Amino acid sequence: MPIREPAGEPPPGRACGRCGASRSSFTAVRSVFVYEAAARDAVHALKFRGLSAIAPPMAVLMAERLVDWSPPVDSIVPVPLAGSRRRQRGYNQSELLAKELSRLTAVPLAPRALIRPRSASPQYRLSDRDERRRNVSGVFKSGKRVPQGGVLLVDDVITTGATLDACARVLVDAGATRVFALTFARED
């Protein structure tokens, strides 16, 4: 999969420009690629075209990023999808990535640590950071067997961080000591 450039990271000690003054509930986030070109095509194929078979090769690239990064995690948690979207799509793309990542790294998967009892507007339709935060506020709840150690939260794309922050907040409130996030792509 020829992708031109890796996702950039904010300089050490500085907050991401998307986060602004607000403090995130997750400790750190890393992405494999910038959300453009082939990375965008891969995400769209997985998310909107029903090509679930692309998840394992995407997860291999995520596993390589995880090995380079090495955050102290005891479990992997996918960002949950609302039931209506899961039924429409036939799967949760983040769960497919997390499941394969768990298999590749031998870090246990906690697929029901987070639940999404209600739907919200799709985040990709919202461009404003505050609008995205409001959209996911209160959408996620802790599920069964919430991991108590370090958690790796997995999603396909990070744009403003609102979804990951909302999920991380629930995990921390339920007892996770630290939440790290890993995505396939990052909006730049």
Coordinates of N, CA and C in Angstrom, one line a residue:
M1 N 0.9 -1.2 0.0 CA 0.0 0.0 0.0 C 0.9 1.2 0.0
P2 N 1.1 1.9 -1.1 CA 2.0 3.0 -1.2 C 1.4 4.3 -0.6
I3 N 1.9 4.7 0.6 CA 1.3 5.9 1.2 C 2.5 6.8 1.4
R4 N 2.3 8.1 1.0 CA 3.4 9.0 0.9 C 4.1 9.4 2.2
E5 N 3.4 9.7 3.2 CA 4.1 10.2 4.4 C 3.4 9.6 5.7
P6 N 4.2 9.5 6.7 CA 3.6 9.0 8.0 C 2.9 10.2 8.7
A7 N 2.0 9.8 9.6 CA 1.3 10.8 10.3 C 2.3 11.6 11.2
G8 N 2.2 12.9 11.3 CA 3.0 13.7 12.1 C 2.6 13.6 13.6
E9 N 3.4 13.9 14.5 CA 3.1 13.9 15.9 C 3.5 15.3 16.4
P10 N 2.7 15.8 17.4 CA 3.1 17.1 17.9 C 4.4 17.0 18.6
P11 N 5.2 18.1 18.7 CA 6.5 18.1 19.3 C 6.3 17.7 20.8
P12 N 7.3 17.1 21.4 CA 7.3 16.7 22.8 C 6.9 17.9 23.7
G13 N 6.0 17.6 24.7 CA 5.7 18.7 25.6 C 4.6 19.7 25.1
R14 N 4.2 19.5 23.9 CA 3.2 20.5 23.3 C 1.9 19.7 23.0
A15 N 0.8 20.4 23.2 CA -0.5 19.8 22.9 C -0.7 19.8 21.4
C16 N -1.5 18.9 20.9 CA -1.9 18.9 19.5 C -2.7 20.1 19.2
G17 N -2.6 20.7 18.1 CA -3.3 21.9 17.7 C -4.8 21.7 17.7
R18 N -5.3 20.5 17.5 CA -6.7 20.2 17.5 C -7.3 20.2 18.9
C19 N -6.4 19.9 19.9 CA -6.9 19.7 21.2 C -7.0 21.1 21.9
G20 N -6.3 22.1 21.4 CA -6.3 23.4 22.0 C -6.0 23.4 23.5
A21 N -6.8 24.2 24.2 CA -6.5 24.3 25.7 C -7.2 23.1 26.4
S22 N -8.1 22.4 25.8 CA -8.8 21.3 26.5 C -7.9 20.1 26.7
R23 N -7.9 19.6 27.9 CA -7.0 18.4 28.2 C -7.8 17.1 27.9
S24 N -7.1 16.3 27.2 CA -7.7 15.0 26.7 C -7.7 14.0 27.9
S25 N -8.6 13.1 27.8 CA -8.7 12.0 28.8 C -7.7 10.9 28.5
F26 N -7.3 10.8 27.2 CA -6.3 9.8 26.9 C -4.9 10.4 27.1
T27 N -3.9 9.5 27.3 CA -2.6 9.8 27.6 C -1.8 10.3 26.4
A28 N -2.0 9.6 25.3 CA -1.3 9.9 24.0 C -2.1 9.2 22.9
V29 N -1.9 9.7 21.7 CA -2.5 9.1 20.5 C -1.4 9.0 19.4
R30 N -1.4 7.9 18.7 CA -0.6 7.8 17.5 C -1.4 7.3 16.4
S31 N -1.0 7.6 15.2 CA -1.6 7.2 14.0 C -0.6 6.7 13.0
V32 N -1.0 5.8 12.1 CA -0.1 5.2 11.2 C 0.2 6.2 10.0
F33 N -0.9 6.7 9.5 CA -0.8 7.6 8.3 C -1.6 8.9 8.4
V34 N -1.3 9.8 7.6 CA -2.1 11.0 7.4 C -3.3 10.5 6.6
Y35 N -4.5 11.1 6.9 CA -5.7 10.6 6.2 C -5.8 11.3 4.8
E36 N -5.1 10.7 3.9 CA -5.1 11.2 2.5 C -4.7 10.0 1.6
A37 N -5.0 10.2 0.3 CA -4.5 9.2 -0.7 C -5.0 7.8 -0.4
A38 N -4.0 6.9 -0.4 CA -4.3 5.5 -0.2 C -4.8 5.2 1.2
A39 N -4.4 5.9 2.2 CA -4.9 5.7 3.6 C -6.4 6.0 3.6
R40 N -6.8 7.1 3.0 CA -8.2 7.5 2.9 C -9.0 6.4 2.1
D41 N -8.5 6.0 1.0 CA -9.1 4.9 0.2 C -9.3 3.7 1.1
A42 N -8.3 3.3 1.8 CA -8.4 2.1 2.7 C -9.5 2.2 3.7
V43 N -9.5 3.4 4.4 CA -10.6 3.6 5.4 C -12.0 3.6 4.8
H44 N -12.1 4.3 3.6 CA -13.4 4.3 2.9 C -13.8 2.9 2.5
A45 N -12.9 2.1 2.0 CA -13.2 0.7 1.6 C -13.7 -0.1 2.8
L46 N -13.1 0.1 3.9 CA -13.4 -0.7 5.1 C -14.8 -0.2 5.7
K47 N -14.9 1.1 5.7 CA -16.0 1.8 6.4 C -17.3 1.9 5.6
F48 N -17.1 2.2 4.3 CA -18.3 2.5 3.5 C -18.6 1.5 2.3
R49 N -17.6 0.7 2.0 CA -17.8 -0.2 0.8 C -17.9 -1.6 1.2
G50 N -17.9 -1.9 2.5 CA -18.1 -3.3 3.0 C -16.9 -4.2 2.7
L51 N -15.7 -3.7 2.5 CA -14.5 -4.5 2.3 C -13.8 -4.8 3.6
S52 N -14.5 -5.7 4.4 CA -13.9 -6.0 5.7 C -12.6 -6.8 5.6
A53 N -12.3 -7.4 4.5 CA -11.1 -8.1 4.3 C -9.9 -7.2 4.3
I54 N -10.1 -5.9 4.2 CA -8.9 -5.0 4.2 C -8.5 -4.7 5.7
A55 N -9.3 -5.1 6.6 CA -8.9 -4.8 8.0 C -7.6 -5.5 8.5
P56 N -7.4 -6.8 8.2 CA -6.2 -7.4 8.6 C -4.9 -6.7 8.1
P57 N -4.8 -6.4 6.8 CA -3.6 -5.7 6.4 C -3.4 -4.3 7.1
M58 N -4.5 -3.6 7.3 CA -4.5 -2.4 8.0 C -4.0 -2.5 9.4
A59 N -4.4 -3.6 10.1 CA -4.0 -3.9 11.4 C -2.5 -4.3 11.5
V60 N -2.0 -4.9 10.5 CA -0.6 -5.2 10.5 C 0.2 -3.9 10.5
L61 N -0.2 -2.9 9.8 CA 0.5 -1.6 9.8 C 0.4 -0.9 11.2
M62 N -0.8 -1.1 11.8 CA -1.0 -0.5 13.1 C -0.2 -1.3 14.1
A63 N 0.0 -2.6 14.0 CA 0.8 -3.3 14.9 C 2.3 -2.9 14.8
E64 N 2.7 -2.6 13.6 CA 4.1 -2.1 13.4 C 4.3 -0.8 14.1
R65 N 3.3 0.1 14.0 CA 3.3 1.4 14.7 C 3.3 1.2 16.2
L66 N 2.5 0.2 16.7 CA 2.4 0.0 18.1 C 3.8 -0.5 18.7
V67 N 4.4 -1.4 17.9 CA 5.7 -2.0 18.4 C 6.7 -0.8 18.5
D68 N 6.7 0.1 17.5 CA 7.7 1.2 17.5 C 7.4 2.1 18.7
W69 N 6.1 2.3 19.1 CA 5.7 3.2 20.1 C 5.8 2.5 21.5
S70 N 5.3 1.3 21.7 CA 5.4 0.5 22.9 C 4.7 1.2 24.1
P71 N 3.5 1.6 24.1 CA 2.8 2.1 25.3 C 2.5 1.0 26.2
P72 N 2.5 1.2 27.5 CA 2.3 0.2 28.5 C 0.8 -0.2 28.6
V73 N 0.3 -1.1 27.8 CA -1.1 -1.5 27.8 C -1.3 -2.9 28.1
D74 N -2.4 -3.2 28.8 CA -2.8 -4.5 29.2 C -4.0 -5.1 28.4
S75 N -4.7 -4.2 27.7 CA -5.8 -4.6 26.9 C -6.1 -3.7 25.7
I76 N -6.8 -4.2 24.8 CA -7.2 -3.4 23.6 C -8.7 -3.2 23.6
V77 N -9.2 -2.0 23.4 CA -10.6 -1.7 23.4 C -11.0 -1.0 22.1
P78 N -11.9 -1.5 21.3 CA -12.3 -0.8 20.1 C -13.3 0.3 20.4
V79 N -13.3 1.3 19.6 CA -14.4 2.3 19.8 C -15.7 1.7 19.3
P80 N -16.7 1.7 20.1 CA -18.0 1.0 19.7 C -18.8 1.7 18.7
L81 N -19.5 1.0 18.0 CA -20.4 1.5 16.9 C -21.9 1.4 17.4
A82 N -22.7 2.3 17.1 CA -24.1 2.2 17.4 C -24.7 1.0 16.8
G83 N -25.7 0.4 17.4 CA -26.3 -0.8 16.9 C -26.9 -0.7 15.5
S84 N -27.5 0.5 15.3 CA -28.1 0.7 14.0 C -27.1 0.7 12.9
R85 N -25.9 1.4 13.1 CA -24.9 1.4 12.1 C -24.2 0.1 12.0
R86 N -24.0 -0.6 13.1 CA -23.4 -1.9 13.0 C -24.3 -2.9 12.1
R87 N -25.6 -2.8 12.3 CA -26.5 -3.7 11.5 C -26.4 -3.3 10.0
Q88 N -26.4 -2.0 9.8 CA -26.3 -1.5 8.4 C -25.0 -1.9 7.7
R89 N -23.9 -1.8 8.4 CA -22.6 -2.1 7.9 C -22.3 -3.6 7.9
G90 N -22.8 -4.2 8.9 CA -22.6 -5.7 9.1 C -21.4 -5.9 10.1
Y91 N -20.7 -4.9 10.5 CA -19.6 -5.1 11.4 C -19.2 -3.7 11.9
N92 N -18.3 -3.7 13.0 CA -17.7 -2.5 13.5 C -16.3 -2.5 13.0
Q93 N -16.0 -1.5 12.1 CA -14.6 -1.5 11.6 C -13.5 -1.3 12.6
S94 N -13.8 -0.6 13.7 CA -12.8 -0.5 14.8 C -12.6 -1.8 15.5
E95 N -13.7 -2.5 15.7 CA -13.5 -3.8 16.3 C -12.7 -4.8 15.4
L96 N -13.0 -4.8 14.1 CA -12.2 -5.6 13.2 C -10.7 -5.3 13.4
L97 N -10.3 -4.0 13.4 CA -8.9 -3.6 13.5 C -8.4 -4.0 14.9
A98 N -9.2 -3.8 15.9 CA -8.7 -4.1 17.3 C -8.5 -5.7 17.5
K99 N -9.5 -6.4 16.9 CA -9.4 -7.9 17.0 C -8.1 -8.4 16.4
E100 N -7.8 -7.9 15.2 CA -6.6 -8.4 14.5 C -5.4 -7.9 15.2
L101 N -5.4 -6.6 15.7 CA -4.3 -6.1 16.4 C -4.0 -6.9 17.7
S102 N -5.1 -7.3 18.3 CA -4.9 -8.2 19.5 C -4.3 -9.5 19.1
R103 N -4.7 -10.1 18.0 CA -4.1 -11.4 17.6 C -2.6 -11.2 17.2
L104 N -2.3 -10.1 16.6 CA -0.9 -9.9 16.2 C 0.0 -9.6 17.4
T105 N -0.5 -8.9 18.4 CA 0.3 -8.5 19.5 C 0.2 -9.3 20.8
A106 N -0.8 -10.2 20.8 CA -1.1 -11.0 22.0 C -1.5 -10.2 23.2
V107 N -2.0 -8.9 22.9 CA -2.6 -8.1 24.0 C -4.0 -8.4 24.0
P108 N -4.6 -8.8 25.2 CA -6.0 -9.2 25.2 C -7.0 -8.1 24.7
L109 N -8.0 -8.6 24.0 CA -9.1 -7.8 23.5 C -10.2 -7.7 24.5
A110 N -10.7 -6.5 24.7 CA -11.8 -6.3 25.6 C -12.9 -5.6 24.8
P111 N -13.6 -6.4 23.9 CA -14.5 -5.8 23.0 C -15.8 -5.2 23.6
R112 N -16.1 -5.5 24.8 CA -17.4 -5.0 25.4 C -17.1 -4.1 26.6
A113 N -15.9 -3.6 26.7 CA -15.5 -2.6 27.7 C -16.3 -1.3 27.6
L114 N -16.6 -1.0 26.3 CA -17.3 0.3 26.0 C -18.6 -0.2 25.3
I115 N -19.7 0.5 25.5 CA -20.9 0.3 24.7 C -21.4 1.7 24.2
R116 N -22.1 1.6 23.2 CA -22.7 2.8 22.6 C -24.2 2.6 22.5
P117 N -24.9 2.9 23.6 CA -26.4 2.6 23.6 C -27.2 3.4 22.7
R118 N -26.7 4.6 22.3 CA -27.5 5.4 21.4 C -26.6 5.9 20.3
S119 N -27.3 6.2 19.2 CA -26.6 6.7 18.0 C -26.4 8.2 18.1
A120 N -25.5 8.8 17.3 CA -25.3 10.2 17.2 C -25.1 10.5 15.7
S121 N -25.1 11.8 15.4 CA -24.9 12.1 14.0 C -23.5 11.6 13.6
P122 N -23.2 11.1 12.4 CA -21.9 10.7 12.0 C -20.9 11.9 12.1
Q123 N -19.8 11.6 12.8 CA -18.8 12.7 13.1 C -18.3 13.3 11.8
Y124 N -18.1 12.5 10.7 CA -17.5 13.1 9.5 C -18.4 14.1 8.9
R125 N -19.7 14.2 9.3 CA -20.5 15.3 8.8 C -20.4 16.6 9.5
L126 N -19.7 16.6 10.6 CA -19.5 17.7 11.5 C -18.0 18.2 11.3
S127 N -17.9 19.5 11.1 CA -16.5 20.0 10.9 C -16.0 20.8 12.2
D128 N -16.9 21.4 12.9 CA -16.5 22.2 14.1 C -16.1 21.3 15.3
R129 N -15.0 21.6 15.9 CA -14.5 20.8 17.0 C -15.5 20.7 18.2
D130 N -16.1 21.9 18.5 CA -17.1 21.9 19.6 C -18.3 21.1 19.3
E131 N -18.7 21.2 18.0 CA -19.9 20.5 17.5 C -19.7 19.0 17.7
R132 N -18.5 18.5 17.3 CA -18.1 17.1 17.4 C -18.1 16.7 18.9
R133 N -17.6 17.5 19.8 CA -17.6 17.1 21.2 C -19.0 17.0 21.8
R134 N -19.8 18.0 21.4 CA -21.2 17.9 21.9 C -21.9 16.7 21.3
N135 N -21.6 16.3 20.1 CA -22.3 15.2 19.4 C -22.0 13.9 20.1
V136 N -20.8 13.7 20.7 CA -20.5 12.4 21.3 C -20.6 12.5 22.8
S137 N -20.9 13.6 23.4 CA -21.0 13.7 24.8 C -22.1 12.8 25.4
G138 N -21.8 11.9 26.3 CA -22.8 11.0 26.9 C -23.2 9.9 26.0
V139 N -22.6 9.7 24.9 CA -23.0 8.6 23.9 C -22.4 7.3 24.4
F140 N -21.2 7.3 25.0 CA -20.6 6.0 25.4 C -20.8 5.7 26.8
K141 N -20.9 4.4 27.2 CA -21.0 4.0 28.5 C -20.0 2.8 28.8
S142 N -19.7 2.6 30.0 CA -18.8 1.5 30.3 C -19.7 0.2 30.2
G143 N -19.0 -0.8 29.7 CA -19.7 -2.1 29.5 C -19.3 -3.1 30.6
K144 N -19.2 -4.4 30.2 CA -18.8 -5.4 31.1 C -17.3 -5.5 31.1
R145 N -16.7 -5.9 32.3 CA -15.3 -6.1 32.4 C -14.4 -5.0 31.8
V146 N -14.6 -3.8 32.4 CA -13.7 -2.7 32.0 C -12.3 -3.0 32.5
P147 N -11.3 -2.9 31.6 CA -9.9 -3.2 32.0 C -9.5 -2.1 33.0
Q148 N -8.7 -2.6 34.0 CA -8.3 -1.7 35.1 C -6.8 -1.1 34.9
G149 N -6.1 -1.7 34.0 CA -4.7 -1.2 33.7 C -4.6 -0.2 32.6
G150 N -3.5 -0.3 31.8 CA -3.4 0.5 30.7 C -4.2 0.0 29.5
V151 N -4.9 0.9 28.8 CA -5.8 0.5 27.8 C -5.4 1.1 26.5
L152 N -5.4 0.3 25.4 CA -5.2 0.8 24.0 C -6.5 1.0 23.4
L153 N -7.0 2.2 23.1 CA -8.2 2.4 22.4 C -8.0 2.5 20.9
V154 N -8.7 1.7 20.1 CA -8.5 1.6 18.7 C -9.6 2.2 17.9
D155 N -9.3 3.0 16.9 CA -10.3 3.5 15.9 C -9.7 3.6 14.6
D156 N -10.5 3.9 13.6 CA -10.0 4.0 12.2 C -9.3 5.3 11.9
V157 N -10.0 6.4 12.3 CA -9.5 7.8 12.0 C -9.7 8.7 13.2
I158 N -8.7 9.6 13.4 CA -8.9 10.7 14.4 C -8.9 12.0 13.6
T159 N -9.9 12.8 13.9 CA -10.0 14.1 13.3 C -9.7 15.2 14.3
T160 N -10.7 15.4 15.3 CA -10.5 16.3 16.3 C -10.1 15.7 17.7
G161 N -10.4 14.4 17.8 CA -10.1 13.6 19.0 C -11.3 13.6 19.9
A162 N -12.5 14.1 19.5 CA -13.7 14.1 20.3 C -14.2 12.7 20.7
T163 N -14.2 11.8 19.7 CA -14.7 10.5 19.9 C -13.8 9.7 20.9
L164 N -12.5 9.8 20.6 CA -11.5 9.1 21.4 C -11.5 9.7 22.9
D165 N -11.6 11.0 23.0 CA -11.7 11.6 24.3 C -12.9 11.2 25.1
A166 N -14.1 11.1 24.4 CA -15.3 10.7 25.1 C -15.2 9.2 25.6
C167 N -14.6 8.4 24.7 CA -14.4 7.0 25.1 C -13.4 6.9 26.2
A168 N -12.3 7.6 26.1 CA -11.3 7.5 27.2 C -11.8 8.0 28.5
R169 N -12.6 9.0 28.5 CA -13.2 9.5 29.7 C -14.0 8.5 30.5
V170 N -14.8 7.7 29.7 CA -15.6 6.6 30.3 C -14.7 5.5 30.8
L171 N -13.7 5.2 30.1 CA -12.8 4.1 30.6 C -12.0 4.5 31.8
V172 N -11.6 5.8 31.9 CA -10.9 6.3 33.1 C -11.8 6.3 34.3
D173 N -13.1 6.8 34.0 CA -14.1 6.9 35.1 C -14.4 5.5 35.6
A174 N -14.3 4.5 34.8 CA -14.6 3.1 35.1 C -13.4 2.3 35.7
G175 N -12.2 3.0 35.8 CA -11.1 2.4 36.5 C -9.8 2.2 35.7
A176 N -9.8 2.4 34.4 CA -8.6 2.3 33.6 C -7.6 3.3 34.1
T177 N -6.3 2.8 34.3 CA -5.3 3.7 34.8 C -4.8 4.7 33.8
R178 N -4.6 4.3 32.6 CA -4.2 5.2 31.5 C -4.8 4.7 30.2
V179 N -5.1 5.6 29.3 CA -5.7 5.2 28.0 C -4.8 5.8 26.9
F180 N -4.3 5.0 26.1 CA -3.6 5.4 24.9 C -4.5 5.1 23.7
A181 N -4.3 5.8 22.6 CA -5.2 5.6 21.4 C -4.3 5.4 20.2
L182 N -4.8 4.5 19.4 CA -4.1 4.2 18.1 C -5.1 4.2 17.0
T183 N -4.8 4.9 15.9 CA -5.7 5.0 14.8 C -4.9 4.6 13.5
F184 N -5.7 4.2 12.5 CA -5.0 3.9 11.2 C -4.6 5.2 10.6
A185 N -5.4 6.3 10.7 CA -5.1 7.5 10.0 C -5.5 8.7 10.9
R186 N -4.9 9.8 10.6 CA -5.1 11.1 11.3 C -5.4 12.2 10.3
E187 N -6.5 12.9 10.5 CA -6.7 14.2 9.7 C -5.6 15.1 10.0
D188 N -5.0 15.7 8.9 CA -3.9 16.6 9.1 C -4.3 18.0 8.9

